[in-house]
Coordinates of C-alpha atoms and ligand atoms in Angstrom, one line a residue:
X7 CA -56.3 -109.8 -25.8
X8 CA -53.4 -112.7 -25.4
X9 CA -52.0 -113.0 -22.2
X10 CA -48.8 -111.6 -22.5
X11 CA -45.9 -114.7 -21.6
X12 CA -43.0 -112.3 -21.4
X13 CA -40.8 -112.2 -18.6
X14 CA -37.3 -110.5 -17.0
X15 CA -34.6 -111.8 -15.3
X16 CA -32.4 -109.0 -14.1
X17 CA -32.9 -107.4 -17.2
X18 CA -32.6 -109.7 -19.5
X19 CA -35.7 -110.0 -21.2
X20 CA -37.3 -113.3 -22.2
X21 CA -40.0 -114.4 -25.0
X22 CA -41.7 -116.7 -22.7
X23 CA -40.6 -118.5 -19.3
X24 CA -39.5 -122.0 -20.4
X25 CA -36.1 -122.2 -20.1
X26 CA -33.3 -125.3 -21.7
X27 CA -31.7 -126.3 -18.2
X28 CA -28.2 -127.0 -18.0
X29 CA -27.5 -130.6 -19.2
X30 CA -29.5 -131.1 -21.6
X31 CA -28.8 -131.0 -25.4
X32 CA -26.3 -128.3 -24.2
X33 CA -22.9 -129.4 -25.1
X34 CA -22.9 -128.2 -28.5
X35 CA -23.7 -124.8 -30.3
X36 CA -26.3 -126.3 -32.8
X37 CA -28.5 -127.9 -30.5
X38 CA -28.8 -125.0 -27.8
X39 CA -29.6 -123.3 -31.4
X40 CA -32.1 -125.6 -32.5
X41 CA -33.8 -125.3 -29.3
X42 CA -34.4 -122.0 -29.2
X43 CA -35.7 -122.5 -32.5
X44 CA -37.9 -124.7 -31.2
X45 CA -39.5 -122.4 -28.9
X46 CA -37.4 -122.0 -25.8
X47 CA -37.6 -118.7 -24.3
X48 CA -33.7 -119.2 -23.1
X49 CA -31.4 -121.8 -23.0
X50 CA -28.6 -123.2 -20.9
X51 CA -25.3 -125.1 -22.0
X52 CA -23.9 -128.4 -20.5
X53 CA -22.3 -126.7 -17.4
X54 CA -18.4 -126.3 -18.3
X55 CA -15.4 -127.0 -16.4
X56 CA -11.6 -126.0 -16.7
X57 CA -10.8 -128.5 -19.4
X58 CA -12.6 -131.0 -21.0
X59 CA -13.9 -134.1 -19.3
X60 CA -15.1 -137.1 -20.4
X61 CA -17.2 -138.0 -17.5
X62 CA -18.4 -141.9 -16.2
X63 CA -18.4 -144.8 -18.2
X64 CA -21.7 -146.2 -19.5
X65 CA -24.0 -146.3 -17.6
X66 CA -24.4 -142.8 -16.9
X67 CA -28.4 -142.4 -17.1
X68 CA -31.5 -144.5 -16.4
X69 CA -35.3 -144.1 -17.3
X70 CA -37.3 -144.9 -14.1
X71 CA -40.9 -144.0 -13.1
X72 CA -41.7 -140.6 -12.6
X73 CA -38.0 -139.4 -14.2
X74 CA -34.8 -140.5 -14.7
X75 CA -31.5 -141.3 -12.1
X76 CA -28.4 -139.8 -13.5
X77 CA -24.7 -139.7 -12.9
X78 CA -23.0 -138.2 -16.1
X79 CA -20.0 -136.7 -14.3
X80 CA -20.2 -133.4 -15.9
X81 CA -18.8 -134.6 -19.5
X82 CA -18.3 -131.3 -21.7
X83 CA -15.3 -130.6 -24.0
X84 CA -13.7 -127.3 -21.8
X85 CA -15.0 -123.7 -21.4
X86 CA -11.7 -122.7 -23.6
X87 CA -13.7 -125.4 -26.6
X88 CA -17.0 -123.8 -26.2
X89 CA -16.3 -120.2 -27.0
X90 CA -17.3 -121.0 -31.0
X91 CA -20.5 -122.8 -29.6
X92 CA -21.3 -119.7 -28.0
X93 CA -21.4 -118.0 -31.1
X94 CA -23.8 -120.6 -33.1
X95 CA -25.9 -121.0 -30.1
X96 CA -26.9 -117.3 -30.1
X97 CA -27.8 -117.5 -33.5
X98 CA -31.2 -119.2 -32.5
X99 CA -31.9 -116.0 -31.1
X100 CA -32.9 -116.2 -27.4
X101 CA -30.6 -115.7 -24.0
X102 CA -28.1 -117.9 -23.8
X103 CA -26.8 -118.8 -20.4
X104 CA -23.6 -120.2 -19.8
X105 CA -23.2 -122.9 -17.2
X106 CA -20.3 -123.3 -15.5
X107 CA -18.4 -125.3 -12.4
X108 CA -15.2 -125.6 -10.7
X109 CA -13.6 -127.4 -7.8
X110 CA -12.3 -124.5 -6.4
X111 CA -13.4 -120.9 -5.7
X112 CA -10.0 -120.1 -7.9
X113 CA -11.3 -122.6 -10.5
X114 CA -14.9 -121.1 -10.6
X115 CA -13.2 -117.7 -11.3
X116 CA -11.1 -118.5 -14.1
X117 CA -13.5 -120.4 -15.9
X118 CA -16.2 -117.3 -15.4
X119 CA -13.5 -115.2 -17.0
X120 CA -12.8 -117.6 -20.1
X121 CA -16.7 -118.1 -20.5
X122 CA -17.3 -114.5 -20.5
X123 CA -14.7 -113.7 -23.8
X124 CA -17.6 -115.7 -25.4
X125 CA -20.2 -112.7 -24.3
X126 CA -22.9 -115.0 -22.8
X127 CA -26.5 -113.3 -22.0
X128 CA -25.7 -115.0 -18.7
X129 CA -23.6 -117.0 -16.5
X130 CA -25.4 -119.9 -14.3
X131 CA -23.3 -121.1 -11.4
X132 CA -23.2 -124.8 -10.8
X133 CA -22.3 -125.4 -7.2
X134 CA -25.0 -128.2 -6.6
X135 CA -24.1 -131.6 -8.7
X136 CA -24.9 -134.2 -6.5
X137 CA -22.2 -136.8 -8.5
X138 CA -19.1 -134.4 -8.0
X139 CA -18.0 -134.3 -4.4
X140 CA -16.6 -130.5 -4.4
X141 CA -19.9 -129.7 -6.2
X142 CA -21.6 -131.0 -3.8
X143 CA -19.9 -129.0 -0.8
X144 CA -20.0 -125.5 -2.1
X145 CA -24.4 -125.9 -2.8
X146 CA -24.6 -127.0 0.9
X147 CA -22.2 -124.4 2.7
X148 CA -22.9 -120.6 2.6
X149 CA -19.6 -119.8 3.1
X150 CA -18.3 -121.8 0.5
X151 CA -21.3 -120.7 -1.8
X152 CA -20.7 -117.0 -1.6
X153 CA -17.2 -117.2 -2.1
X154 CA -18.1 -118.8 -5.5
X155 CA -20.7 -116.5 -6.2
X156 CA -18.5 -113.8 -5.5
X157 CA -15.6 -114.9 -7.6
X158 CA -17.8 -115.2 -10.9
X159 CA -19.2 -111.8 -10.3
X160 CA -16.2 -110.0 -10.5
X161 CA -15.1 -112.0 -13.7
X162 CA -18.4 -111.2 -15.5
X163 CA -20.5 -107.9 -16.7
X164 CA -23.8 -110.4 -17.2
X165 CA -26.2 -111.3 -14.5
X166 CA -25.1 -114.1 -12.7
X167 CA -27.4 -117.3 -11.9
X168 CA -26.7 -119.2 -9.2
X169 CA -27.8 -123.0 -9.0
X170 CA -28.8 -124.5 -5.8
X171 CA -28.9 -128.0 -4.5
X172 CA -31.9 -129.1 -2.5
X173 CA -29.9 -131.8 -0.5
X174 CA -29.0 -129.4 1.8
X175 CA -30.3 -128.5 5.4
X176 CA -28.6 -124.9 4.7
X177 CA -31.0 -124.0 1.4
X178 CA -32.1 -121.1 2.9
X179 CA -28.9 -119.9 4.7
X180 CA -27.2 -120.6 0.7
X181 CA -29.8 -119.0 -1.0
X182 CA -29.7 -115.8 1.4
X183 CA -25.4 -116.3 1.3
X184 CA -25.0 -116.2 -2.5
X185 CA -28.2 -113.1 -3.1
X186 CA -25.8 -111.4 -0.3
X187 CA -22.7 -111.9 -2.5
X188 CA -24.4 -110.8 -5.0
X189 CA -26.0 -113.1 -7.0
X190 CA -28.7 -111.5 -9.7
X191 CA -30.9 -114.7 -10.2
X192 CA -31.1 -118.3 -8.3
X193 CA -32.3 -121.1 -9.5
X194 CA -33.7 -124.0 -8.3
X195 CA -33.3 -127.2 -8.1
X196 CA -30.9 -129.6 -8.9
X197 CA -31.3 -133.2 -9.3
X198 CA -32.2 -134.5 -6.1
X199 CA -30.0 -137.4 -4.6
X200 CA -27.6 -139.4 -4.2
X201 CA -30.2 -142.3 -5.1
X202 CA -29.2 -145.4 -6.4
X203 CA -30.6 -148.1 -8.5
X204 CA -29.5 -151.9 -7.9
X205 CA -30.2 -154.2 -10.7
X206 CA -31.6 -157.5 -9.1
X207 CA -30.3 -160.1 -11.8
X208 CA -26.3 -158.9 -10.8
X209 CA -27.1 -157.7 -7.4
X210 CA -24.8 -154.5 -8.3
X211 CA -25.9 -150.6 -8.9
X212 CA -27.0 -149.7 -12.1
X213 CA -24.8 -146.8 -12.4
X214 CA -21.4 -147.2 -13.2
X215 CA -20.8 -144.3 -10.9
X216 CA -23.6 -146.3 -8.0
X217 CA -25.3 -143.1 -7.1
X218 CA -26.9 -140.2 -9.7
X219 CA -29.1 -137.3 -9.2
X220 CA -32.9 -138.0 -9.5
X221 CA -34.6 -135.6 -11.8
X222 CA -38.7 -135.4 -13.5
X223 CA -41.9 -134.8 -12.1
X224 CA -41.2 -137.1 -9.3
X225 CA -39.3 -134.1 -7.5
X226 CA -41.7 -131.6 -8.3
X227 CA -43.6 -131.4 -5.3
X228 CA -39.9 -130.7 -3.8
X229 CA -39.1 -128.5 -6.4
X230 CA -42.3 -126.7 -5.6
X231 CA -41.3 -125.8 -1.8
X232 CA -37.9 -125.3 -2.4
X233 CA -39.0 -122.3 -5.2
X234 CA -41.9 -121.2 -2.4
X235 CA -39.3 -121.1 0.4
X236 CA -36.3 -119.4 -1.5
X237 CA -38.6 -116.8 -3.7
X238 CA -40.3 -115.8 0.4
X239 CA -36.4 -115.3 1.4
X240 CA -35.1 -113.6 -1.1
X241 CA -35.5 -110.7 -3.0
X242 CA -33.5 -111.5 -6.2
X243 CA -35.8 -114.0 -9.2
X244 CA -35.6 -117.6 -8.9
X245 CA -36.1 -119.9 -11.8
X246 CA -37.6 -123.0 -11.1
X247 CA -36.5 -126.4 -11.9
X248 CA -37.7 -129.4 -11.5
X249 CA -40.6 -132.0 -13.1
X250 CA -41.8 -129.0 -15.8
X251 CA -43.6 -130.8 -18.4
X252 CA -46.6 -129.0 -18.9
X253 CA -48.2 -125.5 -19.1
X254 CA -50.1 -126.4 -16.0
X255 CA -46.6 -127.4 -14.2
X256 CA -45.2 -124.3 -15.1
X257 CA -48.2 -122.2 -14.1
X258 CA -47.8 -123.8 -10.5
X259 CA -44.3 -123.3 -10.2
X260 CA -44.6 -119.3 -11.2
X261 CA -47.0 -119.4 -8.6
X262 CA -44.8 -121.0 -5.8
X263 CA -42.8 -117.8 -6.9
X264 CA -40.6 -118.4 -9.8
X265 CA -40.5 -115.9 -12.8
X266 CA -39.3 -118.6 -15.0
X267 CA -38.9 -122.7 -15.1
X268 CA -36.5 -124.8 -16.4
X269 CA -37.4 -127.8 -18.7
X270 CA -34.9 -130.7 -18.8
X271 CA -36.0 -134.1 -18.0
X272 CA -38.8 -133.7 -20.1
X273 CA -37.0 -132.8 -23.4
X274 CA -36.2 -136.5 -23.2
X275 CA -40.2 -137.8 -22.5
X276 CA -41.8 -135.0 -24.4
X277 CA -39.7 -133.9 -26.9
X278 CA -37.9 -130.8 -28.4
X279 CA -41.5 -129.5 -28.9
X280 CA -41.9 -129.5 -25.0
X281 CA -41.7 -126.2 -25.2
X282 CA -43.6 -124.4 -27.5
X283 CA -46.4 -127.0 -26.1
X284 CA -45.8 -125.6 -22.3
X285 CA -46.0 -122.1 -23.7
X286 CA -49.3 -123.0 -25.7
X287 CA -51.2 -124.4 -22.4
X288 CA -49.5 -122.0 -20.4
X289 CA -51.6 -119.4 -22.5
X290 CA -54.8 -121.0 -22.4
X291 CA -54.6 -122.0 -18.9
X292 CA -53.8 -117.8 -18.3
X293 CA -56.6 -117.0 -20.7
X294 CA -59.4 -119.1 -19.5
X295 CA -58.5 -117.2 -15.7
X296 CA -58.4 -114.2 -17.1
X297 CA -54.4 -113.7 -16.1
X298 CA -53.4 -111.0 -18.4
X299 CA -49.4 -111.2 -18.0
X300 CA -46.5 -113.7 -16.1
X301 CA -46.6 -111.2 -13.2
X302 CA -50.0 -112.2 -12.2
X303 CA -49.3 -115.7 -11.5
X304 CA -45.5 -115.2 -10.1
X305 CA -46.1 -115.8 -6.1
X306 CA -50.0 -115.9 -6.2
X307 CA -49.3 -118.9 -3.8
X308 CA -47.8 -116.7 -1.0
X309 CA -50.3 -114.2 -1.5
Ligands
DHB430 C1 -24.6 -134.1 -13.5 C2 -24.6 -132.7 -13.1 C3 -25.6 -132.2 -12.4 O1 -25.6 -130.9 -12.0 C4 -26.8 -132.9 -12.1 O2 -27.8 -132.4 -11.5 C5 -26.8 -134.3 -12.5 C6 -25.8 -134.8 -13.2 C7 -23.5 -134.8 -14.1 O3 -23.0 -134.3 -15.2 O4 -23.1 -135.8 -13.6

């Protein structure tokens, strides 16, 4: 028999693991649906602020080895604009999951109440860009995280997500803060960073905003232990992020303890087909060892 790639995330049930993360051909409705046509077993939108931004100036993004650097500065057109995206993106027929931000606990809970007129399967909580400096501040204090986390709760009747940042001394104390307050899911990680990229001819940063968030299988191995250390805390799923580009790098992180992975950077080096290819290996790999559903392989590390 085929090994079964189904999985659950506090309830909501998914085709397969791979995931669109937030960022990511997410800002409007058709894309999120094409990728789920594609093969996706859920995807996420661009996360979505108060009111529509237009993020940094060019250059916002850079190919290096091993990933990209990037500093987009959360562009997206405004929760209130995205409600009508919603509606087209469900159409492809897997979970969506809304992501969302704000720069203040107020702000987080005003824009969970707008996003949820639009009746997403879920709500992912941003508090872990590493270019916006309030992001950054909530993803590294547990105070500031649960508050947040508690805010879009009450604005909500989905299962909340809740996005960590792994530049953070506090992961643990964050990820144990927001489960706590409530929380139905984590997931993790962000783009590591601040990094930056000088260009030697000019002698200047790359980036018009000088820092971004490094993302791609260069972060993996971090990726890895953050997943291991947060899925041995808590008791609520985590869906791992970070350097997924094949069914192999999604076996390990299941292992590590995730019960679904996130694919962004490699929709850019692999393709929209990333994800029917992860899913293909992904079976194989679970078929040749005799791994009859997701459940086997979900913390086989720790066990
Ligand atoms: C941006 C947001 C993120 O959460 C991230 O990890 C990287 C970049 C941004 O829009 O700048």
């Amino acid at each position: 028999m085929k090994p079964s790639l189904e999985t659950t995330l506090a309830g909501v049930k998914l085709r397969n693991p791979t995931i669109l993360a937030a960022g990511v051909l997410g800002t409007t409705g058709k894309s999120l649906k094409r990728v789920a046509k594609e093969g996706a077993g859920a995807v996420t939108t661009k996360s979505l602020g108060i009111r529509p931004k237009e993020g940094h100036s060019n250059p916002t993004i850079m190919e290096m080895e091993g990933g990209l650097i990037n500093a987009m500065g959360l562009p997206n057109p405004g929760v209130d604009n995205f409600l009508d995206e919603l509606v087209i993106a469900k159409e492809g027929g897997a979970p969506v999951i809304a992501s969302i931000f704000g720069g203040t606990v107020e702000e987080f809970a005003e824009v969970a109440k707008k996003i949820w007129a639009g009746k997403p399967d879920m709500v992912e909580v941003n508090i872990s860009c590493p270019n916006v400096k309030e992001g950054m501040s909530f993803g590294s204090s547990p105070e500031l995280a649960a508050e947040a986390t508690d805010a879009v709760k009450k604005a909500v009747k989905c299962p909340v997500i809740v996005k960590l940042t792994p530049n953070t001394d506090k992961l643990l104390l964050v990820a144990k803060a927001v489960e706590d307050s409530g929380a139905d899911v984590i997931s993790a990680i962000n783009s590591i960073g601040p990094g930056m990229v000088i260009d030697a001819e000019t002698g200047k940063p790359f980036l018009s905003n000088q820092v971004g968030g490094l993302s791609g299988p260069m972060i993996k191995p971090v990726a890895l232990r953050c997943v291991y250390d947060i899925s041995s805390h808590v008791e609520i799923p985590v869906i791992g992020i970070g350097g997924i580009e094949t069914g192999l790098d999604a076996a390990e992180m299941l292992m590590a303890g995730a019960s679904a992975v996130g694919v962004g950077t490699a929709v850019y080096s692999r393709g929209i087909e990333v994800f029917s290819k992860i899913c293909e290996e992904l079976e194989y790999f679970m078929a040749a060892k005799s791994y009859k559903s997701t459940k086997d392989l979900v913390g086989l590390t720790r066990r």
